[in-house]
Amino acid sequence: MLFLLLLIVPHKSTAALSHELSKFVNIFQIPSISPLPKNPSISEIPKVNLPPGIRRIFKRRPKLPKRHSPPPPSLSNAALYSNGAPPPPSPNSKAAPRPPPPTEIEGLKEVKQYFADFGYMNDSSNSLAHDYLDDETKLAIKTYQDFFNLNVTYELENMDNTFHQMSLPRCAVPDLNVTYELNSKTNTTVSWPQGIRWFLKDTRTKHLTYGFALENEVSSNVTKVFKDAFRHWSKALTELNLPQLNFSETDYDTSDIKIGFYNFGKLGVEEVVIGGTILGYENGSYGSPVVADILLDGTLLWVLPGSNFTWSWKYGEFDLETVAMHQIGHILGLDHSTNEESVMYPSIKKLNETKVELTDDDKESIRRVYSISSTTKPTNNNVSNNVSG
């Protein structure tokens, strides 16, 4: 199963906003939200299957490192060495001088976890346990800066642009490909490799259904947003002479794509998560998708098409169709784009940003995915983590 959208959101109470919100009929909150208990087991989550490999994405916003130079760590610190102790000198040879230990930066451990969540570091790396700026962390920083076209630097005083990018609202699907093995006995996986498709062999047309969780009591205006977003993607496939996908609404329980609004704050994530996408496959990560979930945070303020965008957006409202377009792109197998104008760009650069028209970059991405042979596996580098249960 595939995943998710991560955002920094300034929250306000509904009571404090009620007067102002009454003037904006196209801004809404979901009236009935399915609660997600804190640290839930799979069975405790209503109508949502969040596997262990996905739940780790629900993190608090990383605390940025404090900008000071602490004293260098002791050479005897076990975290600096792969075997837990300094390497012994070679016999019958003059011991070579040890290189200086990595710099310790308070709070860097939180930033490393951020990188691990989005595919820039291995989630099982020993480096995540300490605050040292080691080579693995430097590589993650460089890869992240390259992805977002930032200046490559490891000096904290010169990383303002990097920290700003990290603080932006963003999708929690990793920027680099990650695959988790959920259960080796049933051969079930969750993954983010490009090229996973809803088609088998040479099938040219497929019909998929989507449904909304009943407890959300979503209005027809909300369902229309998703209907239009699905239509945008379906139209793009047709115009590019690619296999055709048709979408129609049905009941939640029998649908291929399940859409629900949930209280992510109950997972202990506070203000960081607004939604996400989960894809489930059979027969391993190169099999055919069998179910998909789009999860959105129902406690946020969602804006419908036609809203008056002269409002200041100071309360953390987000354009629903923009988020829907992005998540459906992941359902279709698209990775994140480094093009800031793309629907599949991972970050929201400004809170009143809307992206509902596919760019040339988006169209080329969908062409690459659906033009390849159905027997060809993606060539992207994957980072694998076992979370069998």
Short mmCIF file of C-alpha atoms in Angstrom, two decimals:
data_model
loop_
_atom_site.label_atom_id
_atom_site.label_comp_id
_atom_site.label_asym_id
_atom_site.label_seq_id
_atom_site.Cartn_x
_atom_site.Cartn_y
_atom_site.Cartn_z
CA MET A 1 0.00 0.00 0.00
CA LEU A 2 1.21 3.44 -1.01
CA PHE A 3 1.30 6.77 0.81
CA LEU A 4 0.81 10.16 1.85
CA LEU A 5 0.78 14.03 2.23
CA LEU A 6 2.77 15.87 4.93
CA LEU A 7 2.02 19.48 5.82
CA ILE A 8 2.79 22.20 8.30
CA VAL A 9 -0.58 23.75 9.11
CA PRO A 10 -1.48 26.61 11.47
CA HIS A 11 -4.61 25.36 13.21
CA LYS A 12 -7.43 27.48 14.63
CA SER A 13 -10.44 26.30 16.60
CA THR A 14 -13.69 25.94 14.70
CA ALA A 15 -15.43 28.18 17.22
CA ALA A 16 -12.93 30.99 16.69
CA LEU A 17 -13.41 30.79 12.95
CA SER A 18 -17.16 30.25 12.77
CA HIS A 19 -18.02 33.89 12.17
CA GLU A 20 -15.46 34.38 9.40
CA LEU A 21 -16.09 30.99 7.78
CA SER A 22 -19.80 31.71 7.50
CA LYS A 23 -18.90 34.23 4.79
CA PHE A 24 -17.14 31.64 2.65
CA VAL A 25 -19.59 28.97 1.55
CA ASN A 26 -16.95 27.13 -0.48
CA ILE A 27 -14.72 26.50 2.53
CA PHE A 28 -15.69 23.55 4.67
CA GLN A 29 -14.76 21.04 7.33
CA ILE A 30 -16.01 17.48 7.29
CA PRO A 31 -18.92 17.25 9.79
CA SER A 32 -18.26 13.70 10.91
CA ILE A 33 -14.70 12.50 11.28
CA SER A 34 -13.61 8.93 11.88
CA PRO A 35 -11.28 9.03 14.89
CA LEU A 36 -7.92 7.30 14.61
CA PRO A 37 -6.70 6.23 18.08
CA LYS A 38 -3.20 7.17 19.15
CA ASN A 39 -0.64 4.44 18.41
CA PRO A 40 -3.34 2.17 17.02
CA SER A 41 -3.07 -1.43 16.02
CA ILE A 42 -4.27 -2.28 12.54
CA SER A 43 -7.56 -3.67 13.84
CA GLU A 44 -8.40 -0.49 15.77
CA ILE A 45 -8.44 1.80 12.73
CA PRO A 46 -11.94 2.08 11.25
CA LYS A 47 -12.17 1.49 7.51
CA VAL A 48 -8.47 2.19 7.01
CA ASN A 49 -5.59 -0.24 6.74
CA LEU A 50 -2.37 1.47 7.81
CA PRO A 51 0.44 -1.12 7.83
CA PRO A 52 3.47 -0.74 10.12
CA GLY A 53 5.68 0.42 7.28
CA ILE A 54 3.26 3.27 6.62
CA ARG A 55 2.54 4.34 10.19
CA ARG A 56 6.13 5.46 10.66
CA ILE A 57 5.40 8.27 8.20
CA PHE A 58 3.12 9.88 10.78
CA LYS A 59 5.84 11.92 12.43
CA ARG A 60 5.89 15.22 14.19
CA ARG A 61 7.50 18.06 12.30
CA PRO A 62 11.28 17.65 12.69
CA LYS A 63 12.95 20.16 14.96
CA LEU A 64 15.61 22.00 13.01
CA PRO A 65 19.12 21.84 14.48
CA LYS A 66 20.21 24.52 16.89
CA ARG A 67 22.78 26.78 15.30
CA HIS A 68 25.75 26.46 17.59
CA SER A 69 29.02 24.55 17.62
CA PRO A 70 29.06 22.00 20.44
CA PRO A 71 32.33 20.50 21.66
CA PRO A 72 33.52 17.57 19.53
CA PRO A 73 32.30 14.13 20.68
CA SER A 74 34.57 11.68 22.41
CA LEU A 75 36.49 9.30 20.17
CA SER A 76 35.25 6.46 22.33
CA ASN A 77 31.63 7.08 21.41
CA ALA A 78 30.38 3.72 20.12
CA ALA A 79 27.95 5.36 17.71
CA LEU A 80 30.86 6.49 15.56
CA TYR A 81 32.01 2.97 14.72
CA SER A 82 30.21 0.20 12.88
CA ASN A 83 31.21 -2.50 15.40
CA GLY A 84 30.59 -0.39 18.48
CA ALA A 85 34.26 0.24 19.32
CA PRO A 86 37.27 1.98 17.78
CA PRO A 87 39.14 -0.26 15.31
CA PRO A 88 42.33 -1.77 16.76
CA PRO A 89 45.67 -0.74 15.23
CA SER A 90 47.13 -3.12 12.66
CA PRO A 91 49.83 -5.41 14.11
CA ASN A 92 53.44 -4.77 13.14
CA SER A 93 52.60 -1.44 11.57
CA LYS A 94 52.58 2.14 12.62
CA ALA A 95 49.06 3.16 13.50
CA ALA A 96 47.67 5.69 11.06
CA PRO A 97 46.16 8.81 12.61
CA ARG A 98 42.44 8.55 13.08
CA PRO A 99 40.33 10.99 11.08
CA PRO A 100 38.49 13.59 13.13
CA PRO A 101 35.08 12.40 14.35
CA PRO A 102 31.93 13.79 12.75
CA THR A 103 30.53 17.01 14.12
CA GLU A 104 27.69 16.64 16.61
CA ILE A 105 24.72 18.95 15.98
CA GLU A 106 21.90 19.06 18.49
CA GLY A 107 18.61 18.15 16.82
CA LEU A 108 20.15 16.59 13.71
CA LYS A 109 18.62 13.23 14.63
CA GLU A 110 15.14 14.65 13.96
CA VAL A 111 16.22 15.90 10.56
CA LYS A 112 17.66 12.48 9.72
CA GLN A 113 14.30 10.90 10.48
CA TYR A 114 12.71 13.39 8.10
CA PHE A 115 15.13 12.25 5.40
CA ALA A 116 14.40 8.61 6.18
CA ASP A 117 10.65 9.19 5.92
CA PHE A 118 11.04 10.55 2.41
CA GLY A 119 13.52 8.04 1.04
CA TYR A 120 16.82 9.89 1.44
CA MET A 121 18.16 7.62 4.19
CA ASN A 122 17.62 3.99 5.04
CA ASP A 123 15.05 3.72 7.81
CA SER A 124 17.14 1.04 9.54
CA SER A 125 20.37 3.03 9.46
CA ASN A 126 22.35 3.28 12.70
CA SER A 127 22.94 6.93 11.83
CA LEU A 128 19.36 7.76 12.83
CA ALA A 129 20.22 7.11 16.47
CA HIS A 130 22.65 10.01 16.93
CA ASP A 131 23.22 13.68 16.10
CA TYR A 132 26.50 13.28 14.21
CA LEU A 133 26.94 14.79 10.75
CA ASP A 134 28.43 11.62 9.25
CA ASP A 135 29.00 10.78 5.59
CA GLU A 136 25.61 9.05 5.26
CA THR A 137 23.84 12.17 6.49
CA LYS A 138 25.87 14.39 4.17
CA LEU A 139 24.85 12.21 1.23
CA ALA A 140 21.19 12.50 2.26
CA ILE A 141 21.47 16.29 2.53
CA LYS A 142 23.15 16.52 -0.88
CA THR A 143 20.56 14.25 -2.52
CA TYR A 144 17.73 16.27 -1.00
CA GLN A 145 19.28 19.57 -2.10
CA ASP A 146 19.85 18.21 -5.61
CA PHE A 147 16.22 17.03 -5.86
CA PHE A 148 14.87 20.47 -4.96
CA ASN A 149 17.51 22.38 -6.95
CA LEU A 150 19.09 23.92 -3.85
CA ASN A 151 22.70 24.90 -3.31
CA VAL A 152 24.63 21.95 -1.91
CA THR A 153 26.11 22.81 1.48
CA TYR A 154 26.53 21.17 4.88
CA GLU A 155 27.15 24.39 6.80
CA LEU A 156 24.14 25.18 8.99
CA GLU A 157 24.51 28.91 8.56
CA ASN A 158 24.13 28.45 4.78
CA MET A 159 21.22 26.00 4.85
CA ASP A 160 18.33 28.43 5.28
CA ASN A 161 16.86 27.45 1.90
CA THR A 162 17.12 23.76 2.78
CA PHE A 163 15.38 24.21 6.12
CA HIS A 164 12.72 26.35 4.47
CA GLN A 165 12.06 23.61 1.90
CA MET A 166 11.79 21.02 4.68
CA SER A 167 9.22 23.14 6.49
CA LEU A 168 6.91 23.47 3.48
CA PRO A 169 3.65 21.53 3.30
CA ARG A 170 4.36 18.43 1.28
CA CYS A 171 3.26 15.01 0.19
CA ALA A 172 4.54 12.20 2.36
CA VAL A 173 5.06 9.76 -0.47
CA PRO A 174 8.86 9.41 -0.53
CA ASP A 175 10.71 11.34 -3.22
CA LEU A 176 12.94 8.31 -3.77
CA ASN A 177 11.51 4.84 -4.28
CA VAL A 178 10.90 2.72 -1.21
CA THR A 179 9.44 -0.77 -0.92
CA TYR A 180 8.28 -2.51 2.26
CA GLU A 181 7.57 -6.20 2.65
CA LEU A 182 4.55 -6.36 4.93
CA ASN A 183 4.11 -10.09 5.19
CA SER A 184 6.45 -12.62 3.60
CA LYS A 185 3.88 -15.40 4.02
CA THR A 186 1.21 -13.67 1.92
CA ASN A 187 3.68 -11.90 -0.38
CA THR A 188 2.03 -8.54 0.30
CA THR A 189 3.96 -5.32 -0.22
CA VAL A 190 3.61 -1.59 -0.14
CA SER A 191 5.78 0.38 -2.49
CA TRP A 192 6.43 3.54 -4.43
CA PRO A 193 8.11 2.34 -7.64
CA GLN A 194 7.10 4.08 -10.83
CA GLY A 195 5.43 1.91 -13.45
CA ILE A 196 2.99 -0.06 -11.32
CA ARG A 197 -0.20 0.02 -13.36
CA TRP A 198 -3.84 -0.92 -13.15
CA PHE A 199 -3.51 -2.99 -16.33
CA LEU A 200 -2.66 -6.62 -16.96
CA LYS A 201 -0.79 -7.61 -20.12
CA ASP A 202 -2.14 -5.69 -23.12
CA THR A 203 -5.47 -4.58 -21.68
CA ARG A 204 -6.35 -1.23 -23.23
CA THR A 205 -9.33 -0.22 -21.11
CA LYS A 206 -10.07 -0.62 -17.43
CA HIS A 207 -12.94 0.61 -15.30
CA LEU A 208 -12.23 1.57 -11.69
CA THR A 209 -14.63 2.62 -8.97
CA TYR A 210 -14.22 4.98 -6.03
CA GLY A 211 -16.29 5.52 -2.91
CA PHE A 212 -16.45 7.78 0.15
CA ALA A 213 -16.56 6.67 3.78
CA LEU A 214 -20.19 6.95 4.93
CA GLU A 215 -19.32 8.45 8.31
CA ASN A 216 -17.80 11.49 6.59
CA GLU A 217 -21.16 12.61 5.19
CA VAL A 218 -19.43 14.35 2.29
CA SER A 219 -21.51 16.73 0.22
CA SER A 220 -22.11 16.54 -3.52
CA ASN A 221 -19.73 19.49 -3.93
CA VAL A 222 -16.93 17.40 -2.45
CA THR A 223 -17.68 14.32 -4.53
CA LYS A 224 -17.72 16.50 -7.65
CA VAL A 225 -14.17 17.66 -6.90
CA PHE A 226 -12.93 14.09 -7.04
CA LYS A 227 -15.06 13.29 -10.08
CA ASP A 228 -13.45 16.19 -11.94
CA ALA A 229 -9.95 15.21 -10.78
CA PHE A 230 -10.39 11.62 -11.99
CA ARG A 231 -11.75 12.97 -15.27
CA HIS A 232 -8.66 15.16 -15.77
CA TRP A 233 -6.35 12.15 -15.53
CA SER A 234 -8.60 9.90 -17.64
CA LYS A 235 -8.73 12.55 -20.36
CA ALA A 236 -4.94 12.86 -20.36
CA LEU A 237 -4.51 9.12 -20.93
CA THR A 238 -6.97 9.21 -23.83
CA GLU A 239 -5.36 12.25 -25.48
CA LEU A 240 -1.93 10.63 -25.25
CA ASN A 241 -3.28 7.43 -26.88
CA LEU A 242 -2.44 5.41 -23.77
CA PRO A 243 -4.48 2.67 -22.08
CA GLN A 244 -7.77 4.15 -20.96
CA LEU A 245 -8.98 4.38 -17.39
CA ASN A 246 -12.62 5.12 -16.64
CA PHE A 247 -13.79 6.02 -13.14
CA SER A 248 -17.23 5.98 -11.51
CA GLU A 249 -18.51 6.40 -7.97
CA THR A 250 -19.90 3.45 -6.00
CA ASP A 251 -20.25 2.45 -2.35
CA TYR A 252 -17.18 2.58 -0.15
CA ASP A 253 -16.91 -1.08 0.81
CA THR A 254 -16.86 -2.45 -2.75
CA SER A 255 -14.87 0.35 -4.40
CA ASP A 256 -11.39 0.00 -5.87
CA ILE A 257 -10.36 3.40 -4.52
CA LYS A 258 -11.56 4.29 -1.02
CA ILE A 259 -11.67 7.96 -0.03
CA GLY A 260 -12.01 9.04 3.59
CA PHE A 261 -11.46 12.00 5.89
CA TYR A 262 -9.86 11.16 9.25
CA ASN A 263 -8.53 12.87 12.34
CA PHE A 264 -4.81 12.35 11.91
CA GLY A 265 -4.18 14.31 15.10
CA LYS A 266 -5.36 11.27 17.03
CA LEU A 267 -2.24 9.49 15.78
CA GLY A 268 -0.10 12.00 17.67
CA VAL A 269 1.00 13.85 14.55
CA GLU A 270 -0.36 17.24 15.64
CA GLU A 271 -0.39 19.53 12.60
CA VAL A 272 1.82 17.83 10.04
CA VAL A 273 -0.31 15.40 8.01
CA ILE A 274 -3.15 16.41 5.71
CA GLY A 275 -3.63 13.21 3.75
CA GLY A 276 -2.14 10.48 1.69
CA THR A 277 -2.44 7.62 -0.75
CA ILE A 278 -2.06 3.92 -0.07
CA LEU A 279 -1.87 1.29 -2.82
CA GLY A 280 -2.19 -2.43 -2.17
CA TYR A 281 -0.69 -5.02 -4.49
CA GLU A 282 -0.85 -8.77 -4.84
CA ASN A 283 2.08 -10.97 -5.89
CA GLY A 284 4.77 -8.56 -4.79
CA SER A 285 5.58 -4.98 -5.65
CA TYR A 286 5.43 -5.67 -9.40
CA GLY A 287 1.97 -7.16 -9.26
CA SER A 288 -1.29 -5.47 -10.11
CA PRO A 289 -2.91 -3.03 -7.65
CA VAL A 290 -5.98 -4.49 -5.96
CA VAL A 291 -7.12 -1.61 -3.75
CA ALA A 292 -6.23 2.02 -3.06
CA ASP A 293 -6.98 4.44 -0.25
CA ILE A 294 -6.93 8.23 -0.33
CA LEU A 295 -6.82 9.56 3.24
CA LEU A 296 -7.33 13.24 4.05
CA ASP A 297 -7.28 15.11 7.35
CA GLY A 298 -10.88 16.08 8.03
CA THR A 299 -9.90 18.58 10.73
CA LEU A 300 -8.40 20.95 8.15
CA LEU A 301 -10.15 23.63 6.15
CA TRP A 302 -10.62 22.47 2.57
CA VAL A 303 -11.36 24.92 -0.23
CA LEU A 304 -13.66 23.98 -3.12
CA PRO A 305 -13.33 25.25 -6.71
CA GLY A 306 -14.83 28.68 -7.25
CA SER A 307 -13.74 30.07 -3.89
CA ASN A 308 -12.72 33.70 -3.59
CA PHE A 309 -8.94 33.47 -3.49
CA THR A 310 -8.58 37.04 -2.22
CA TRP A 311 -8.81 35.67 1.31
CA SER A 312 -5.49 35.55 3.13
CA TRP A 313 -5.46 31.76 3.70
CA LYS A 314 -4.03 32.50 7.13
CA TYR A 315 -5.94 29.70 8.84
CA GLY A 316 -4.29 26.84 6.95
CA GLU A 317 -6.90 26.00 4.35
CA PHE A 318 -5.96 23.92 1.31
CA ASP A 319 -7.33 23.51 -2.18
CA LEU A 320 -9.08 20.14 -2.27
CA GLU A 321 -8.85 19.57 -6.03
CA THR A 322 -5.10 20.26 -6.02
CA VAL A 323 -4.55 17.60 -3.37
CA ALA A 324 -6.92 15.18 -5.11
CA MET A 325 -5.10 15.58 -8.44
CA HIS A 326 -1.75 14.88 -6.77
CA GLN A 327 -2.95 11.79 -4.92
CA ILE A 328 -4.65 10.32 -7.99
CA GLY A 329 -1.35 10.79 -9.82
CA HIS A 330 0.26 8.49 -7.25
CA ILE A 331 -2.57 5.98 -7.69
CA LEU A 332 -1.74 5.93 -11.40
CA GLY A 333 1.91 5.16 -10.60
CA LEU A 334 3.58 8.57 -10.86
CA ASP A 335 6.58 9.60 -8.81
CA HIS A 336 7.27 13.09 -7.55
CA SER A 337 8.51 15.67 -10.02
CA THR A 338 11.29 18.19 -9.49
CA ASN A 339 9.34 20.66 -11.65
CA GLU A 340 7.73 23.22 -9.34
CA GLU A 341 4.82 23.74 -11.74
CA SER A 342 3.98 20.04 -11.93
CA VAL A 343 0.89 18.58 -10.27
CA MET A 344 3.29 15.93 -8.92
CA TYR A 345 5.71 18.37 -7.26
CA PRO A 346 5.92 17.13 -3.65
CA SER A 347 5.65 20.47 -1.83
CA ILE A 348 3.04 23.19 -1.68
CA LYS A 349 5.03 26.37 -2.13
CA LYS A 350 2.27 28.70 -0.94
CA LEU A 351 -0.96 27.99 0.88
CA ASN A 352 -3.23 29.45 -1.80
CA GLU A 353 -1.60 27.40 -4.53
CA THR A 354 -3.86 25.56 -6.98
CA LYS A 355 -2.71 22.99 -9.53
CA VAL A 356 -5.45 21.22 -11.46
CA GLU A 357 -4.15 21.35 -15.04
CA LEU A 358 -1.54 18.80 -16.08
CA THR A 359 1.75 20.27 -17.24
CA ASP A 360 3.89 18.89 -20.05
CA ASP A 361 6.04 17.34 -17.33
CA ASP A 362 3.02 15.49 -15.88
CA LYS A 363 1.97 14.27 -19.32
CA GLU A 364 5.46 13.03 -20.10
CA SER A 365 5.56 11.19 -16.78
CA ILE A 366 2.26 9.43 -17.41
CA ARG A 367 3.43 8.60 -20.94
CA ARG A 368 6.60 6.98 -19.59
CA VAL A 369 4.64 4.87 -17.13
CA TYR A 370 1.94 3.64 -19.48
CA SER A 371 4.02 3.29 -22.63
CA ILE A 372 6.44 0.74 -21.18
CA SER A 373 5.90 -2.96 -21.73
CA SER A 374 3.63 -4.52 -19.14
CA THR A 375 6.32 -7.12 -18.50
CA THR A 376 9.04 -4.53 -17.88
CA LYS A 377 9.92 -3.80 -14.30
CA PRO A 378 10.74 -0.24 -13.25
CA THR A 379 14.43 0.60 -13.45
CA ASN A 380 14.37 3.10 -10.58
CA ASN A 381 16.56 2.35 -7.59
CA ASN A 382 14.46 1.08 -4.72
CA VAL A 383 15.24 1.19 -1.02
CA SER A 384 13.80 -1.89 0.66
CA ASN A 385 12.87 -2.35 4.31
CA ASN A 386 11.37 -5.47 5.82
CA VAL A 387 8.50 -4.86 8.21
CA SER A 388 6.99 -8.32 8.10
CA GLY A 389 4.28 -9.01 10.59
#
